[in-house]
Amino acid sequence: MEEQDIPIDINSGKLLEWLTNRRHCNKDWQTNILTIREKINTAIQDMPVHEEIAKLLSGTHINFFHCKKIVEILKETEADTKNLFGRYGSQRMKDWQEIVKLYEKDNLYLAEASQMLIRNINFEVPGFKKQIQKLEQMQNELEKKEVDYKKSENLAHSEFNMICKQLGISGNQIKKELVERVKELPDIYQSVAKKTKSIGNVVEFYNAFVEYTLGRSHNGGCVPIVNYVIEKGNTTTYEWTYGEAPLSIVESPLDISLDDDERQFDDTQIDFGDNSVEGVNISGLDLNDTIDFGDVSLEEGEIDWGDVNIDQIVEGEIDYNISLESGIVVEADGNDGGVATGKEALTILDNPSTRNDFIDQLFELEAFLKLRLYEFKGDNSKNLLSMSQMQEASSILQLATLDSTQNMLDNVQIILSEILDSRVQHLHNIKHSPRYVDALTATLKQKLALVEKMKSLQTVTREKRDVTRKQVLEIQPVLKLVIQRTRELQNEIEKDISKKYKNRIVHLTGGVNTL
């Protein structure tokens, strides 16, 4: 094989070093190139309008090979300035011809072109690719965020609907609808009281067991309020306390302001934290706790004496028959009772204190029955009441079986589940605590505000994603053009070096083809 047929392989990254080692270019070429760049910047300001020139000047920095093409174009555009001796009178042509000559001196153009090639391969093209990759990654992250915001929106909306459904409201005028639902409480409590009558045998069974095991009976029974509801129903607390029905009942009106009762989507509302509203357990408002209103003291000026004409009160006409035990004035017409006000006007199942006692006593019955079932299912020798002991017990204890005890437990648990239903708990707390209403309303409005906030974030995220996509679409053509110009520059360099070595084939390895 002849030497001319052997290709010359040059590593692109070491091209400039290869040229200086073989004395094709001087090491101080950069100092001389500054003059040329200044002349190019000056000459480029005065260019004819030409499509080819516009293409040459786009994409990458202008180099020697561009200058030669510009001269060829100017030979056409400046042809009318050519004189008899073949020289051009156009200053444009003179400027660019001078630039080409300066480039050819000491092969400055080859050193500069090599540096441009290396910069494009190592920095320009990877930089554009990295920028596109970063934008695409950002675009993916924005898409994920948008999906997450949508999920949060759906979750908040479903939670709002779930709470409203649980409360039986539409959620348009939250406070007003909640206050209207409070009117259902009397019917609910009436249903509970009616079902309580079915556990009279449970109370009898429990009292008999306690009396037999302790040898004495409790005054009023072990579960007095449950026993009272069975016998009297859901009467007023007044009647439960004093043993007589009141002549009249004056129940306090609901102290709930409806001024701010409208849907608000302000995301600056109070943050109540992760308050679950499965039975809406709002900060400090546990549905299983009773709202304590403190001891009510009657200060001077708080008693409403009605329309009393002092002039009509004559000495000797005042009835001083006052019961010191109950504080009830016995009316002159002989009817027992008085006026039930405040908490005494509430029914037993509506009054927070008696209601809690009623629930506690139901739990007491439940625990007792569960223990009896455990004994029935366990070892009879370890039962609290063995067969020999049962001979002396009352008939209700002797006749108790596993099935009858289980049936009694089921009845107790039905009553517990109804009075402890989350909706009933809500309505009870709404009636007896304005703060609870405000907190519950704020929680619902917070859900709505979260829905709107998530919608807004989706819109913003979508806009950012569109901007990012647009930037990617703008950079991709630029990257394509830079790669194209780099490939052209590499081909020009390979041809130029090939001419210096008797047209041997030159390959720049690791160049633009690897991009």
mmCIF file of C-alpha atoms in Angstrom, residues 12 15-16 19 25 29 33 37 61-66 103 107-121 485-486 488-494 496-497 508:
data_model
loop_
_atom_site.group_PDB
_atom_site.id
_atom_site.type_symbol
_atom_site.label_atom_id
_atom_site.label_comp_id
_atom_site.label_asym_id
_atom_site.label_seq_id
_atom_site.Cartn_x
_atom_site.Cartn_y
_atom_site.Cartn_z
ATOM 1 C CA SER A 12 -10.612 15.930 17.527
ATOM 2 C CA LEU A 15 -6.443 18.646 16.833
ATOM 3 C CA LEU A 16 -5.004 22.045 17.783
ATOM 4 C CA LEU A 19 -1.391 21.304 14.164
ATOM 5 C CA CYS A 25 0.114 26.857 13.127
ATOM 6 C CA TRP A 29 -1.955 32.476 16.931
ATOM 7 C CA ILE A 33 -6.591 36.533 15.527
ATOM 8 C CA ARG A 37 -12.164 39.418 14.588
ATOM 9 C CA HIS A 61 -19.626 32.116 14.919
ATOM 10 C CA ILE A 62 -18.333 33.220 11.535
ATOM 11 C CA ASN A 63 -15.066 31.575 10.504
ATOM 12 C CA PHE A 64 -12.586 31.594 7.618
ATOM 13 C CA PHE A 65 -14.646 29.279 5.446
ATOM 14 C CA HIS A 66 -17.663 31.578 5.856
ATOM 15 C CA TYR A 103 -6.611 34.505 7.911
ATOM 16 C CA ASN A 107 -2.649 29.334 8.773
ATOM 17 C CA LEU A 108 -4.456 31.381 11.388
ATOM 18 C CA TYR A 109 -7.781 30.231 9.974
ATOM 19 C CA LEU A 110 -6.899 26.561 10.618
ATOM 20 C CA ALA A 111 -6.015 27.177 14.263
ATOM 21 C CA GLU A 112 -9.191 29.189 14.865
ATOM 22 C CA ALA A 113 -11.396 26.651 13.042
ATOM 23 C CA SER A 114 -9.863 23.838 15.118
ATOM 24 C CA GLN A 115 -10.597 25.714 18.328
ATOM 25 C CA MET A 116 -14.213 26.367 17.205
ATOM 26 C CA LEU A 117 -14.645 22.691 16.372
ATOM 27 C CA ILE A 118 -13.336 21.599 19.763
ATOM 28 C CA ARG A 119 -15.526 24.159 21.570
ATOM 29 C CA ASN A 120 -18.645 23.063 19.687
ATOM 30 C CA ILE A 121 -17.978 19.375 20.336
ATOM 31 C CA ARG A 485 -22.544 23.800 11.174
ATOM 32 C CA THR A 486 -20.089 21.779 13.269
ATOM 33 C CA GLU A 488 -19.596 21.356 7.927
ATOM 34 C CA LEU A 489 -16.663 22.888 9.806
ATOM 35 C CA GLN A 490 -15.185 19.459 10.476
ATOM 36 C CA ASN A 491 -15.432 18.534 6.787
ATOM 37 C CA GLU A 492 -13.715 21.796 5.789
ATOM 38 C CA ILE A 493 -10.883 21.162 8.254
ATOM 39 C CA GLU A 494 -10.432 17.581 7.022
ATOM 40 C CA ASP A 496 -7.806 21.540 4.223
ATOM 41 C CA ILE A 497 -5.451 19.229 6.104
ATOM 42 C CA LEU A 508 -11.110 13.505 12.772
#
